[in-house]
């Protein structure tokens, strides 16, 4: 089961859960309506997993690498952490599969409210092109994730506002035609 919820408005440490009170959980159907896809896999067998291979084949996720995000392992850690948490979009899907550790992906809903998605070992997610989002580690300060891409990766992030891009316009249209 995906673990997601609406966030509170507090300006406190972003690495805290920030669950709205009273709690407003978000289910997979709500995420799907935002164009967010989610799978639960067995991360212990990521090197040889027919389920993962099927997803990659079906969705053309031909490219992949593995990134470890923690102070000691990621070059320019502080700078990257800051970038990840700036609200931004990409012109392509953002696809992540958590192999170890955990973190939060935050996405904007249709009313521009933040939904926080807790991602831990075995969780795989696709954020659609054009969705405003951000990422932070949680208080455990560690994640190892597979990054996938359709063809050669483009890491370029456009911080909000970035509404004039075709990918954004397409995404806004997509939102308008789902329930
Ligand atoms: C991104 O683009 O936000 C990242 O690669 C960081 C998250 S990977 C768990
Ligand atoms: Ni991103």
XYZ file of N, CA, C and O and ligand atoms in Angstrom:
726
model
N 0.837 -1.209 0.000
C 0.000 0.000 0.000
C 0.864 1.248 0.000
O 1.776 1.378 0.799
N 0.498 2.162 -0.874
C 1.230 3.422 -0.898
C 0.878 4.226 0.358
O -0.255 4.185 0.835
N 1.859 4.894 0.922
C 1.615 5.731 2.100
C 1.751 7.188 1.690
O 2.858 7.662 1.426
N 0.599 7.866 1.646
C 0.616 9.264 1.206
C -0.427 10.050 1.987
O -1.430 9.492 2.429
N -0.178 11.339 2.147
C -1.086 12.174 2.941
C -0.932 13.634 2.549
O 0.088 14.035 1.984
N -1.981 14.411 2.852
C -1.880 15.857 2.703
C -0.980 16.415 3.805
O -0.998 15.924 4.926
N -0.227 17.424 3.436
C 0.740 18.009 4.366
C 0.117 19.115 5.210
O -0.835 19.767 4.778
N 0.703 19.338 6.377
C 0.338 20.524 7.168
C 1.041 21.747 6.555
O 1.774 21.626 5.580
N 0.780 22.896 7.135
C 1.320 24.139 6.559
C 2.572 24.592 7.301
O 3.099 25.676 7.010
N 3.043 23.782 8.244
C 4.131 24.239 9.111
C 5.447 24.397 8.352
O 5.744 23.665 7.411
N 6.217 25.380 8.782
C 7.498 25.696 8.138
C 8.648 24.936 8.796
O 9.815 25.172 8.490
N 8.302 24.045 9.717
C 9.326 23.274 10.427
C 10.154 22.420 9.484
O 9.821 22.257 8.311
N 11.172 21.816 10.040
C 12.076 20.884 9.352
C 11.354 20.047 8.283
O 10.499 19.230 8.602
N 11.694 20.237 7.008
C 11.030 19.496 5.915
C 11.187 17.982 6.027
O 10.382 17.242 5.450
N 12.188 17.528 6.768
C 12.433 16.088 6.870
C 11.494 15.388 7.859
O 11.504 14.171 7.957
N 10.690 16.183 8.571
C 9.633 15.608 9.423
C 8.457 15.209 8.530
O 8.325 15.711 7.414
N 7.555 14.330 9.021
C 6.470 13.831 8.146
C 5.462 14.887 7.683
O 4.896 14.764 6.602
N 5.215 15.895 8.500
C 4.262 16.962 8.126
C 2.891 16.433 7.723
O 2.331 16.859 6.699
N 2.358 15.524 8.531
C 0.997 15.043 8.275
C 0.001 16.104 8.716
O 0.090 16.600 9.844
N -0.958 16.416 7.861
C -2.026 17.338 8.249
C -2.797 16.737 9.424
O -2.906 15.520 9.546
N -3.313 17.597 10.303
C -4.168 17.148 11.398
C -5.486 17.890 11.338
O -5.474 19.130 11.261
N -6.630 17.197 11.389
C -6.748 15.740 11.383
C -6.205 15.150 10.073
O -6.175 15.841 9.049
N -5.847 13.870 10.125
C -5.103 13.296 9.009
C -5.967 13.171 7.751
O -7.173 12.930 7.825
N -5.349 13.394 6.627
C -6.028 13.287 5.321
C -5.199 12.373 4.432
O -4.408 12.829 3.610
N -5.393 11.051 4.605
C -4.609 10.115 3.791
C -4.997 10.204 2.318
O -6.112 10.611 1.978
N -4.065 9.836 1.462
C -4.276 9.867 0.015
C -4.047 8.450 -0.500
O -3.058 7.807 -0.139
N -4.983 7.956 -1.321
C -4.836 6.582 -1.810
C -4.311 6.558 -3.247
O -4.122 7.600 -3.880
N -4.112 5.329 -3.717
C -3.504 5.147 -5.029
C -4.358 5.761 -6.139
O -3.847 6.348 -7.094
N -5.685 5.636 -5.999
C -6.572 6.186 -7.024
C -6.401 7.706 -7.145
O -6.369 8.250 -8.255
N -6.292 8.364 -6.011
C -6.074 9.822 -6.036
C -4.745 10.165 -6.711
O -4.659 11.134 -7.470
N -3.735 9.354 -6.434
C -2.431 9.599 -7.076
C -2.522 9.342 -8.581
O -1.990 10.116 -9.387
N -3.215 8.266 -8.946
C -3.389 7.944 -10.367
C -4.059 9.098 -11.112
O -3.721 9.390 -12.257
N -5.017 9.755 -10.451
C -5.704 10.880 -11.094
C -4.793 12.071 -11.325
O -5.101 12.948 -12.136
N -3.692 12.084 -10.607
C -2.679 13.127 -10.848
C -1.637 12.651 -11.860
O -0.654 13.354 -12.127
N -1.827 11.426 -12.362
C -0.883 10.879 -13.333
C 0.310 10.194 -12.691
O 1.273 9.829 -13.375
N 0.244 10.027 -11.363
C 1.343 9.375 -10.635
C 1.111 7.866 -10.634
O 0.013 7.408 -10.295
N 2.136 7.114 -11.017
C 2.051 5.654 -11.022
C 2.886 5.099 -9.873
O 3.890 5.687 -9.498
N 2.452 3.961 -9.351
C 3.150 3.389 -8.194
C 3.135 1.868 -8.275
O 2.125 1.268 -8.654
N 4.272 1.271 -7.944
C 4.372 -0.191 -7.859
C 5.081 -0.575 -6.575
O 5.937 0.164 -6.082
N 4.751 -1.757 -6.043
C 5.493 -2.331 -4.923
C 6.235 -3.545 -5.448
O 5.624 -4.465 -6.001
N 7.550 -3.548 -5.303
C 8.387 -4.639 -5.801
C 9.240 -5.200 -4.669
O 9.287 -4.636 -3.576
N 9.914 -6.317 -4.971
C 10.837 -6.900 -4.000
C 12.246 -6.372 -4.283
O 12.934 -6.870 -5.168
N 12.651 -5.390 -3.497
C 13.921 -4.707 -3.783
C 15.130 -5.605 -3.554
O 16.227 -5.292 -4.022
N 14.948 -6.710 -2.839
C 16.084 -7.627 -2.625
C 16.515 -8.306 -3.920
O 17.620 -8.816 -4.005
N 15.585 -8.314 -4.901
C 15.978 -8.980 -6.141
C 15.973 -8.031 -7.345
O 15.705 -8.443 -8.472
N 16.295 -6.783 -7.080
C 16.228 -5.806 -8.181
C 17.168 -6.154 -9.336
O 16.951 -5.757 -10.467
N 18.220 -6.922 -9.041
C 19.174 -7.255 -10.109
C 18.644 -8.320 -11.070
O 19.160 -8.473 -12.170
N 17.648 -9.057 -10.603
C 17.063 -10.094 -11.458
C 15.598 -10.262 -11.085
O 15.229 -11.163 -10.347
N 14.783 -9.347 -11.595
C 13.374 -9.312 -11.193
C 12.486 -9.193 -12.429
O 12.413 -8.141 -13.057
N 11.793 -10.283 -12.784
C 10.920 -10.260 -13.957
C 9.850 -9.171 -13.877
O 9.471 -8.604 -14.907
N 9.357 -8.883 -12.663
C 8.327 -7.836 -12.518
C 8.880 -6.479 -12.916
O 8.236 -5.697 -13.623
N 10.084 -6.173 -12.447
C 10.733 -4.915 -12.803
C 11.004 -4.879 -14.312
O 10.767 -3.858 -14.971
N 11.482 -6.004 -14.833
C 11.775 -6.067 -16.265
C 10.531 -5.803 -17.103
O 10.579 -5.135 -18.137
N 9.397 -6.327 -16.636
C 8.150 -6.126 -17.375
C 7.762 -4.641 -17.394
O 7.383 -4.102 -18.433
N 7.861 -3.994 -16.245
C 7.549 -2.558 -16.178
C 8.481 -1.783 -17.111
O 8.050 -0.916 -17.880
N 9.753 -2.112 -17.060
C 10.730 -1.399 -17.896
C 10.417 -1.583 -19.376
O 10.519 -0.640 -20.167
N 10.033 -2.814 -19.731
C 9.723 -3.110 -21.128
C 8.436 -2.390 -21.549
O 8.389 -1.717 -22.570
N 7.394 -2.529 -20.725
C 6.099 -1.926 -21.053
C 6.200 -0.411 -21.211
O 5.504 0.192 -22.014
N 7.020 0.211 -20.383
C 7.059 1.677 -20.358
C 8.324 2.262 -20.984
O 8.591 3.449 -20.861
N 9.094 1.395 -21.617
C 10.308 1.846 -22.326
C 11.347 2.482 -21.411
O 12.046 3.407 -21.835
N 11.424 2.010 -20.182
C 12.423 2.547 -19.258
C 13.768 1.867 -19.535
O 14.238 1.026 -18.779
N 14.393 2.275 -20.615
C 15.586 1.570 -21.091
C 16.835 1.901 -20.281
O 17.729 1.088 -20.137
N 16.891 3.119 -19.752
C 18.104 3.585 -19.060
C 17.938 3.475 -17.556
O 16.850 3.706 -17.034
N 19.023 3.139 -16.844
C 18.938 3.190 -15.382
C 20.313 3.376 -14.760
O 21.331 3.028 -15.355
N 20.324 3.985 -13.577
C 21.515 3.978 -12.732
C 21.045 3.914 -11.285
O 19.838 3.815 -11.025
N 22.009 3.913 -10.370
C 21.662 3.847 -8.952
C 22.343 4.997 -8.245
O 23.539 5.238 -8.441
N 21.555 5.731 -7.459
C 22.084 6.897 -6.746
C 21.928 6.647 -5.245
O 20.915 6.101 -4.812
N 22.962 7.001 -4.505
C 22.877 6.939 -3.048
C 22.931 8.356 -2.531
O 23.842 9.111 -2.860
N 21.930 8.711 -1.746
C 21.860 10.069 -1.215
C 22.094 10.021 0.291
O 21.218 9.583 1.054
N 23.288 10.386 0.685
C 23.624 10.580 2.091
C 24.880 11.440 2.112
O 25.571 11.555 1.102
N 25.126 12.045 3.250
C 26.208 13.042 3.346
C 27.535 12.529 2.818
O 28.244 13.233 2.119
N 27.879 11.298 3.143
C 29.217 10.778 2.823
C 29.346 10.277 1.391
O 30.458 10.132 0.897
N 28.235 9.987 0.744
C 28.344 9.321 -0.564
C 28.011 10.194 -1.761
O 28.459 9.906 -2.869
N 27.230 11.240 -1.549
C 26.811 12.048 -2.704
C 27.662 13.318 -2.811
O 27.642 14.156 -1.917
N 28.398 13.465 -3.919
C 29.167 14.697 -4.119
C 28.232 15.915 -4.135
O 27.124 15.821 -4.647
N 28.670 17.020 -3.568
C 27.862 18.252 -3.468
C 26.516 17.994 -2.778
O 25.481 18.497 -3.215
N 26.573 17.215 -1.728
C 25.363 16.792 -1.020
C 24.423 17.955 -0.670
O 23.256 17.942 -1.041
N 24.968 18.948 0.031
C 24.109 20.048 0.521
C 23.400 20.754 -0.640
O 22.204 21.034 -0.570
N 24.161 21.019 -1.677
C 23.623 21.719 -2.844
C 22.536 20.889 -3.522
O 21.472 21.395 -3.890
N 22.778 19.592 -3.666
C 21.797 18.720 -4.334
C 20.528 18.576 -3.520
O 19.415 18.649 -4.052
N 20.693 18.384 -2.212
C 19.534 18.274 -1.327
C 18.631 19.500 -1.457
O 17.405 19.391 -1.494
N 19.277 20.636 -1.530
C 18.548 21.901 -1.654
C 17.796 21.943 -2.989
O 16.623 22.310 -3.048
N 18.482 21.546 -4.061
C 17.846 21.517 -5.394
C 16.658 20.565 -5.440
O 15.617 20.888 -6.009
N 16.832 19.378 -4.865
C 15.761 18.383 -4.888
C 14.489 18.932 -4.235
O 13.384 18.558 -4.609
N 14.675 19.807 -3.234
C 13.510 20.273 -2.474
C 12.930 21.590 -3.004
O 11.914 22.074 -2.516
N 13.542 22.155 -4.024
C 12.930 23.301 -4.696
C 11.780 22.770 -5.550
O 11.948 21.794 -6.285
N 10.638 23.432 -5.470
C 9.514 22.986 -6.294
C 9.870 23.140 -7.767
O 10.253 24.231 -8.207
N 9.721 22.055 -8.531
C 10.154 22.070 -9.933
C 9.345 21.090 -10.769
O 8.540 20.317 -10.247
N 9.597 21.132 -12.067
C 9.048 20.116 -12.971
C 10.120 19.705 -13.965
O 11.173 20.337 -14.058
N 9.851 18.611 -14.651
C 10.702 18.143 -15.741
C 9.854 17.982 -16.995
O 8.639 17.880 -16.921
N 10.540 17.910 -18.133
C 9.833 17.733 -19.400
C 9.620 16.261 -19.718
O 9.012 15.916 -20.736
N 10.126 15.382 -18.829
C 9.969 13.939 -18.972
C 9.508 13.356 -17.637
O 9.495 14.050 -16.624
N 9.171 12.076 -17.655
C 8.794 11.408 -16.408
C 9.987 11.359 -15.451
O 11.131 11.271 -15.891
N 9.687 11.396 -14.165
C 10.706 11.122 -13.137
C 10.368 9.777 -12.517
O 9.287 9.605 -11.947
N 11.281 8.820 -12.664
C 11.017 7.444 -12.258
C 12.049 7.019 -11.223
O 13.252 7.086 -11.485
N 11.563 6.600 -10.059
C 12.475 6.222 -8.984
C 12.002 4.930 -8.329
O 10.806 4.737 -8.112
N 12.983 4.076 -8.013
C 12.706 2.796 -7.350
C 13.625 2.722 -6.128
O 14.846 2.720 -6.273
N 13.015 2.674 -4.955
C 13.793 2.740 -3.711
C 14.339 1.349 -3.354
O 13.561 0.393 -3.149
N 15.651 1.265 -3.262
C 16.316 -0.012 -2.975
C 16.666 -0.153 -1.497
O 16.696 -1.260 -0.950
N 16.980 0.968 -0.869
C 17.292 0.992 0.576
C 16.921 2.364 1.105
O 16.954 3.341 0.362
N 16.646 2.433 2.402
C 16.351 3.725 3.008
C 14.988 4.243 2.593
O 14.123 3.477 2.153
N 14.811 5.542 2.708
C 13.479 6.117 2.467
C 13.564 7.622 2.268
O 14.610 8.229 2.505
N 12.448 8.185 1.849
C 12.379 9.638 1.650
C 10.974 10.037 1.261
O 10.068 9.193 1.175
N 10.784 11.326 1.047
C 9.465 11.858 0.702
C 9.476 12.515 -0.669
O 10.294 13.401 -0.925
N 8.541 12.105 -1.522
C 8.251 12.828 -2.753
C 6.971 13.613 -2.506
O 5.952 13.032 -2.133
N 7.032 14.908 -2.708
C 5.847 15.759 -2.560
C 5.365 16.160 -3.942
O 6.173 16.575 -4.787
N 4.051 16.038 -4.164
C 3.472 16.436 -5.449
C 2.293 17.371 -5.205
O 1.598 17.253 -4.190
N 2.055 18.270 -6.118
C 0.911 19.171 -6.031
C -0.344 18.476 -6.539
O -0.310 17.823 -7.584
N -1.456 18.649 -5.821
C -2.725 18.117 -6.325
C -3.381 19.161 -7.237
O -2.783 20.191 -7.554
N -4.627 18.894 -7.648
C -5.291 19.789 -8.602
C -5.567 21.170 -8.036
O -5.689 22.135 -8.775
N -5.712 21.224 -6.684
C -5.956 22.520 -6.040
C -4.648 23.132 -5.561
O -4.658 24.052 -4.748
N -3.546 22.584 -6.031
C -2.225 23.116 -5.699
C -1.824 22.868 -4.247
O -0.973 23.573 -3.704
N -2.439 21.864 -3.621
C -2.048 21.485 -2.252
C -0.970 20.401 -2.322
O -0.984 19.556 -3.232
N -0.092 20.398 -1.313
C 0.973 19.391 -1.291
C 0.480 18.053 -0.756
O -0.110 17.993 0.324
N 0.761 17.013 -1.524
C 0.592 15.632 -1.066
C 1.985 15.056 -0.858
O 2.851 15.178 -1.738
N 2.206 14.441 0.287
C 3.511 13.834 0.598
C 3.420 12.326 0.414
O 2.531 11.671 0.967
N 4.329 11.769 -0.368
C 4.358 10.326 -0.621
C 5.597 9.764 0.061
O 6.729 10.142 -0.286
N 5.366 8.882 1.035
C 6.493 8.250 1.731
C 6.966 7.068 0.896
O 6.191 6.171 0.584
N 8.233 7.081 0.546
C 8.781 6.051 -0.329
C 9.884 5.316 0.414
O 10.868 5.936 0.836
N 9.708 4.006 0.543
C 10.728 3.206 1.223
C 11.066 1.996 0.368
O 10.514 1.845 -0.740
N 11.939 1.134 0.902
C 12.415 -0.021 0.152
C 11.281 -0.764 -0.560
O 10.304 -1.141 0.081
N 11.440 -0.978 -1.860
C 10.442 -1.711 -2.639
C 9.422 -0.827 -3.331
O 8.646 -1.303 -4.152
N 9.405 0.458 -3.004
C 8.450 1.375 -3.634
C 9.036 1.946 -4.921
O 10.152 2.445 -4.930
N 8.234 1.883 -5.966
C 8.641 2.472 -7.241
C 7.568 3.459 -7.691
O 6.374 3.180 -7.551
N 8.004 4.593 -8.218
C 7.059 5.645 -8.565
C 7.438 6.287 -9.899
O 8.618 6.366 -10.233
N 6.417 6.700 -10.619
C 6.621 7.530 -11.807
C 5.828 8.818 -11.629
O 4.616 8.776 -11.418
N 6.527 9.939 -11.678
C 5.865 11.236 -11.695
C 5.764 11.677 -13.150
O 6.752 11.614 -13.886
N 4.591 12.122 -13.565
C 4.431 12.492 -14.978
C 5.209 13.758 -15.337
O 5.459 14.605 -14.469
N 5.568 13.890 -16.598
C 6.165 15.130 -17.094
C 5.218 16.283 -16.773
O 3.999 16.145 -16.909
N 5.776 17.386 -16.303
C 4.973 18.588 -16.099
C 4.338 18.740 -14.733
O 3.732 19.773 -14.457
N 4.473 17.733 -13.848
C 3.897 17.867 -12.504
C 4.894 18.620 -11.616
O 6.100 18.369 -11.673
N 4.386 19.560 -10.828
C 5.247 20.233 -9.852
C 5.466 19.298 -8.672
O 4.519 18.719 -8.131
N 6.726 19.171 -8.268
C 7.079 18.228 -7.210
C 8.398 18.633 -6.548
O 9.069 19.577 -7.004
N 8.769 17.875 -5.518
C 10.054 18.065 -4.828
C 10.364 16.793 -4.056
O 9.488 15.922 -3.898
N 11.587 16.698 -3.568
C 12.000 15.499 -2.829
C 12.812 15.897 -1.605
O 13.620 16.828 -1.670
N 12.609 15.172 -0.505
C 13.494 15.325 0.647
C 13.746 13.967 1.296
O 12.892 13.070 1.240
N 14.930 13.826 1.875
C 15.166 12.686 2.753
C 14.293 12.853 3.984
O 13.847 13.957 4.293
N 14.038 11.746 4.699
C 13.395 11.862 6.011
C 14.500 11.924 7.074
O 15.671 12.129 6.742
N 14.126 11.763 8.334
C 15.092 11.955 9.414
C 16.181 10.883 9.444
O 17.176 11.016 10.149
N 16.017 9.828 8.650
C 17.065 8.791 8.615
C 18.211 9.179 7.679
O 19.252 8.519 7.657
N 17.988 10.230 6.895
C 19.071 10.804 6.081
C 19.742 9.824 5.132
O 20.949 9.920 4.887
N 18.992 8.896 4.608
C 19.639 7.930 3.708
C 18.649 7.312 2.727
O 17.589 6.814 3.122
N 19.016 7.344 1.456
C 18.243 6.589 0.470
C 19.170 6.097 -0.639
O 20.136 6.779 -1.017
N 18.887 4.882 -1.097
C 19.548 4.348 -2.295
C 18.437 4.032 -3.275
O 17.504 3.295 -2.936
N 18.510 4.624 -4.463
C 17.399 4.495 -5.408
C 17.892 4.246 -6.826
O 18.942 4.751 -7.232
N 17.114 3.469 -7.542
C 17.335 3.307 -8.972
C 16.616 4.454 -9.674
O 15.472 4.780 -9.340
N 17.321 5.083 -10.620
C 16.696 6.119 -11.453
C 16.537 5.519 -12.831
O 17.494 4.966 -13.391
N 15.349 5.624 -13.373
C 15.108 5.058 -14.706
C 14.730 6.180 -15.656
O 14.341 7.265 -15.231
N 14.864 5.890 -16.943
C 14.549 6.926 -17.924
C 14.201 6.279 -19.256
O 14.681 5.193 -19.572
N 13.356 6.957 -20.002
C 13.042 6.532 -21.369
C 14.133 7.110 -22.272
O 14.135 8.304 -22.548
N 15.082 6.283 -22.665
C 16.197 6.769 -23.492
C 17.232 7.511 -22.657
O 17.301 7.322 -21.439
N 18.007 8.369 -23.318
C 19.072 9.093 -22.626
C 18.497 10.077 -21.612
O 17.619 10.872 -21.954
N 18.987 10.019 -20.361
C 18.382 10.861 -19.320
C 18.637 12.353 -19.519
O 19.697 12.754 -19.999
N 17.637 13.125 -19.153
C 17.720 14.585 -19.127
C 17.365 14.980 -17.699
O 16.243 14.760 -17.263
N 18.330 15.529 -16.975
C 18.080 15.799 -15.547
C 17.568 17.207 -15.303
O 17.253 17.568 -14.178
N 17.512 17.992 -16.349
C 17.156 19.405 -16.202
C 15.840 19.578 -15.434
O 14.822 18.968 -15.778
N 15.906 20.388 -14.389
C 14.724 20.720 -13.591
C 14.407 22.193 -13.794
O 15.318 23.023 -13.836
N 13.138 22.500 -13.953
C 12.700 23.885 -14.085
C 11.927 24.254 -12.825
O 10.865 23.685 -12.548
N 12.484 25.198 -12.082
C 11.802 25.605 -10.855
C 10.532 26.380 -11.194
O 10.444 27.039 -12.225
N 9.565 26.251 -10.294
C 8.327 26.979 -10.471
C 8.593 28.478 -10.370
O 9.332 28.874 -9.469
N 8.014 29.320 -11.213
C 7.023 29.024 -12.241
C 7.659 28.533 -13.553
O 8.664 29.073 -13.991
N 7.027 27.503 -14.138
C 7.506 26.949 -15.408
C 6.287 26.518 -16.222
O 6.205 25.400 -16.724
N 5.306 27.420 -16.294
C 4.001 27.057 -16.866
C 3.934 27.131 -18.387
O 2.974 26.659 -18.982
N 4.954 27.718 -18.999
C 4.893 27.934 -20.452
C 5.400 26.728 -21.237
O 5.333 26.744 -22.463
N 5.912 25.706 -20.551
C 6.428 24.549 -21.285
C 5.289 23.687 -21.806
O 4.262 23.512 -21.133
N 5.526 23.127 -22.993
C 4.563 22.214 -23.606
C 4.201 21.070 -22.641
O 3.018 20.732 -22.486
N 5.206 20.518 -21.967
C 4.956 19.391 -21.043
C 3.996 19.812 -19.923
O 3.143 19.036 -19.508
N 4.146 21.052 -19.469
C 3.259 21.564 -18.420
C 1.842 21.755 -18.966
O 0.858 21.376 -18.323
N 1.754 22.334 -20.149
C 0.435 22.549 -20.748
C -0.291 21.233 -20.968
O -1.486 21.107 -20.689
N 0.455 20.242 -21.447
C -0.113 18.907 -21.652
C -0.612 18.326 -20.324
O -1.682 17.733 -20.244
N 0.201 18.510 -19.288
C -0.164 17.959 -17.986
C -1.412 18.643 -17.425
O -2.309 17.976 -16.899
N -1.496 19.951 -17.567
C -2.675 20.691 -17.094
C -3.926 20.205 -17.837
O -4.993 20.034 -17.242
N -3.780 19.942 -19.140
C -4.896 19.391 -19.918
C -5.298 18.027 -19.400
O -6.473 17.714 -19.269
N -4.281 17.197 -19.117
C -4.545 15.868 -18.577
C -5.354 15.967 -17.272
O -6.341 15.249 -17.079
N -4.947 16.880 -16.394
C -5.652 17.047 -15.110
C -7.108 17.435 -15.332
O -8.004 16.959 -14.635
N -7.334 18.288 -16.314
C -8.680 18.801 -16.567
C -9.626 17.687 -17.030
O -10.832 17.788 -16.839
N -9.084 16.639 -17.634
C -9.960 15.598 -18.173
C -10.058 14.348 -17.267
O -10.691 13.376 -17.611
N -9.435 14.374 -16.080
C -9.661 13.284 -15.115
C -10.608 13.800 -14.033
O -10.656 14.983 -13.759
N -11.325 12.886 -13.436
C -12.411 13.218 -12.493
C -12.076 14.300 -11.477
O -10.998 14.350 -10.976
C 15.349 13.755 -7.689
O 15.436 13.980 -8.894
O 14.585 14.368 -6.941
C 16.222 12.746 -7.137
O 16.881 12.064 -7.852
C 16.277 12.565 -5.692
C 15.377 11.511 -5.282
S 15.930 9.881 -5.648
C 15.292 8.998 -4.293
Ni 12.317 16.189 -10.026
